[in-house]
mmCIF file of C-alpha atoms in Angstrom:
data_model
loop_
_atom_site.group_PDB
_atom_site.id
_atom_site.type_symbol
_atom_site.label_atom_id
_atom_site.label_comp_id
_atom_site.label_asym_id
_atom_site.label_seq_id
_atom_site.Cartn_x
_atom_site.Cartn_y
_atom_site.Cartn_z
ATOM 1 C CA UNK A 977 0.000 0.000 0.000
ATOM 2 C CA UNK A 978 1.148 3.501 -0.612
ATOM 3 C CA UNK A 979 1.168 6.311 1.890
ATOM 4 C CA UNK A 980 2.279 9.929 2.219
ATOM 5 C CA UNK A 981 3.751 11.623 5.236
ATOM 6 C CA UNK A 982 1.585 14.578 6.272
ATOM 7 C CA UNK A 983 3.882 17.397 7.178
ATOM 8 C CA UNK A 984 5.316 17.841 10.650
ATOM 9 C CA UNK A 985 3.136 15.475 12.661
ATOM 10 C CA UNK A 986 4.168 12.383 10.660
ATOM 11 C CA UNK A 987 0.658 11.078 9.993
ATOM 12 C CA UNK A 988 0.511 8.674 7.112
ATOM 13 C CA UNK A 989 -2.482 8.889 4.806
ATOM 14 C CA UNK A 990 -3.324 5.458 3.528
ATOM 15 C CA UNK A 991 -4.470 5.381 -0.043
ATOM 16 C CA UNK A 992 -6.528 2.346 -0.973
ATOM 17 C CA UNK A 993 -4.677 -0.097 -3.155
ATOM 18 C CA UNK A 994 -7.501 -1.302 -5.364
ATOM 19 C CA UNK A 995 -5.348 -3.783 -7.227
ATOM 20 C CA UNK A 996 -4.295 -5.446 -3.973
ATOM 21 C CA UNK A 997 -7.864 -5.438 -2.670
ATOM 22 C CA UNK A 998 -9.112 -6.974 -5.913
ATOM 23 C CA UNK A 999 -6.446 -9.675 -5.757
ATOM 24 C CA UNK A 1000 -7.309 -10.473 -2.147
ATOM 25 C CA UNK A 1001 -11.010 -10.608 -2.991
ATOM 26 C CA UNK A 1002 -10.324 -12.847 -5.972
ATOM 27 C CA UNK A 1003 -8.119 -15.080 -3.828
ATOM 28 C CA UNK A 1004 -10.877 -15.440 -1.222
ATOM 29 C CA UNK A 1005 -13.424 -16.219 -3.948
ATOM 30 C CA UNK A 1006 -11.119 -18.819 -5.473
ATOM 31 C CA UNK A 1007 -10.548 -20.404 -2.086
ATOM 32 C CA UNK A 1008 -14.263 -20.453 -1.485
ATOM 33 C CA UNK A 1009 -14.954 -22.052 -4.865
ATOM 34 C CA UNK A 1010 -12.150 -24.527 -4.294
ATOM 35 C CA UNK A 1011 -13.503 -25.329 -0.836
ATOM 36 C CA UNK A 1012 -17.011 -25.826 -2.219
ATOM 37 C CA UNK A 1013 -15.705 -28.140 -4.938
ATOM 38 C CA UNK A 1014 -13.590 -30.044 -2.416
ATOM 39 C CA UNK A 1015 -16.624 -30.449 -0.154
ATOM 40 C CA UNK A 1016 -18.709 -31.739 -3.075
ATOM 41 C CA UNK A 1017 -15.941 -34.157 -4.024
ATOM 42 C CA UNK A 1018 -15.703 -35.320 -0.422
ATOM 43 C CA UNK A 1019 -19.450 -35.928 -0.241
ATOM 44 C CA UNK A 1020 -19.376 -37.852 -3.516
ATOM 45 C CA UNK A 1021 -16.472 -39.941 -2.243
ATOM 46 C CA UNK A 1022 -18.252 -40.702 1.012
ATOM 47 C CA UNK A 1023 -21.391 -41.780 -0.853
ATOM 48 C CA UNK A 1024 -19.306 -44.043 -3.060
ATOM 49 C CA UNK A 1025 -17.535 -45.488 -0.005
ATOM 50 C CA UNK A 1026 -20.868 -46.154 1.709
ATOM 51 C CA UNK A 1027 -22.202 -47.890 -1.409
ATOM 52 C CA UNK A 1028 -19.055 -50.016 -1.676
ATOM 53 C CA UNK A 1029 -19.303 -50.920 1.991
ATOM 54 C CA UNK A 1030 -22.894 -52.035 1.468
ATOM 55 C CA UNK A 1031 -21.879 -54.195 -1.489
ATOM 56 C CA UNK A 1032 -19.004 -55.679 0.489
ATOM 57 C CA UNK A 1033 -21.363 -56.523 3.349
ATOM 58 C CA UNK A 1034 -23.644 -58.359 0.915
ATOM 59 C CA UNK A 1035 -20.699 -60.228 -0.587
ATOM 60 C CA UNK A 1036 -19.456 -61.189 2.864
ATOM 61 C CA UNK A 1037 -22.899 -62.513 3.780
ATOM 62 C CA UNK A 1038 -23.098 -64.558 0.568
ATOM 63 C CA UNK A 1039 -19.601 -65.954 1.114
ATOM 64 C CA UNK A 1040 -20.516 -66.984 4.658
ATOM 65 C CA UNK A 1041 -23.682 -68.683 3.369
ATOM 66 C CA UNK A 1042 -21.712 -70.528 0.681
ATOM 67 C CA UNK A 1043 -19.098 -71.663 3.206
ATOM 68 C CA UNK A 1044 -21.789 -72.887 5.584
ATOM 69 C CA UNK A 1045 -23.478 -74.787 2.740
ATOM 70 C CA UNK A 1046 -20.145 -76.281 1.652
ATOM 71 C CA UNK A 1047 -19.459 -77.417 5.221
ATOM 72 C CA UNK A 1048 -22.912 -78.970 5.451
ATOM 73 C CA UNK A 1049 -22.492 -80.698 2.077
ATOM 74 C CA UNK A 1050 -19.108 -82.037 3.169
ATOM 75 C CA UNK A 1051 -20.587 -83.420 6.398
ATOM 76 C CA UNK A 1052 -23.387 -85.085 4.423
ATOM 77 C CA UNK A 1053 -20.924 -86.635 1.983
ATOM 78 C CA UNK A 1054 -18.769 -87.947 4.809
ATOM 79 C CA UNK A 1055 -21.796 -89.333 6.588
ATOM 80 C CA UNK A 1056 -23.091 -91.039 3.445
ATOM 81 C CA UNK A 1057 -19.676 -92.421 2.466
ATOM 82 C CA UNK A 1058 -19.138 -94.100 5.849
ATOM 83 C CA UNK A 1059 -20.523 -97.594 5.609
ATOM 84 C CA UNK A 1060 -22.841 -98.560 8.386
ATOM 85 C CA UNK A 1061 -22.004 -101.740 10.337
ATOM 86 C CA UNK A 1062 -24.959 -103.524 8.685
ATOM 87 C CA UNK A 1063 -23.755 -102.642 5.195
ATOM 88 C CA UNK A 1064 -20.201 -103.615 6.073
ATOM 89 C CA UNK A 1065 -21.266 -107.043 7.244
ATOM 90 C CA UNK A 1066 -23.407 -107.808 4.201
ATOM 91 C CA UNK A 1067 -21.332 -106.151 1.459
ATOM 92 C CA UNK A 1068 -17.811 -107.010 2.562
ATOM 93 C CA UNK A 1069 -18.460 -110.660 3.344
ATOM 94 C CA UNK A 1070 -18.009 -113.145 0.597
ATOM 95 C CA UNK A 1071 -20.157 -116.178 -0.055
ATOM 96 C CA UNK A 1072 -18.239 -118.130 2.515
ATOM 97 C CA UNK A 1073 -18.721 -115.399 5.175
ATOM 98 C CA UNK A 1074 -15.139 -114.131 5.136
ATOM 99 C CA UNK A 1075 -14.379 -110.408 5.000
ATOM 100 C CA UNK A 1076 -12.813 -109.270 1.741
#
């Protein structure tokens, strides 16, 4: 800013620096616009993150269901593949009654 000394008492008259004021105003407006855009971007990112989290929760639930079904199927297969004592005695014995 520019100023002039006023005679003997040394008072300085401040002249407005319109260019500096305009630059400061423009800077504040740019910051404000940048802040608004950043806030919008942040909101969009948070919505996307929430949607992804929801999808991941659904995937996790489906994976858990599939694992539980696979475990149940495995138990059923093991149970059905184990010969019962009755089957063992009739299937594994030959005509002479010996175990093969």
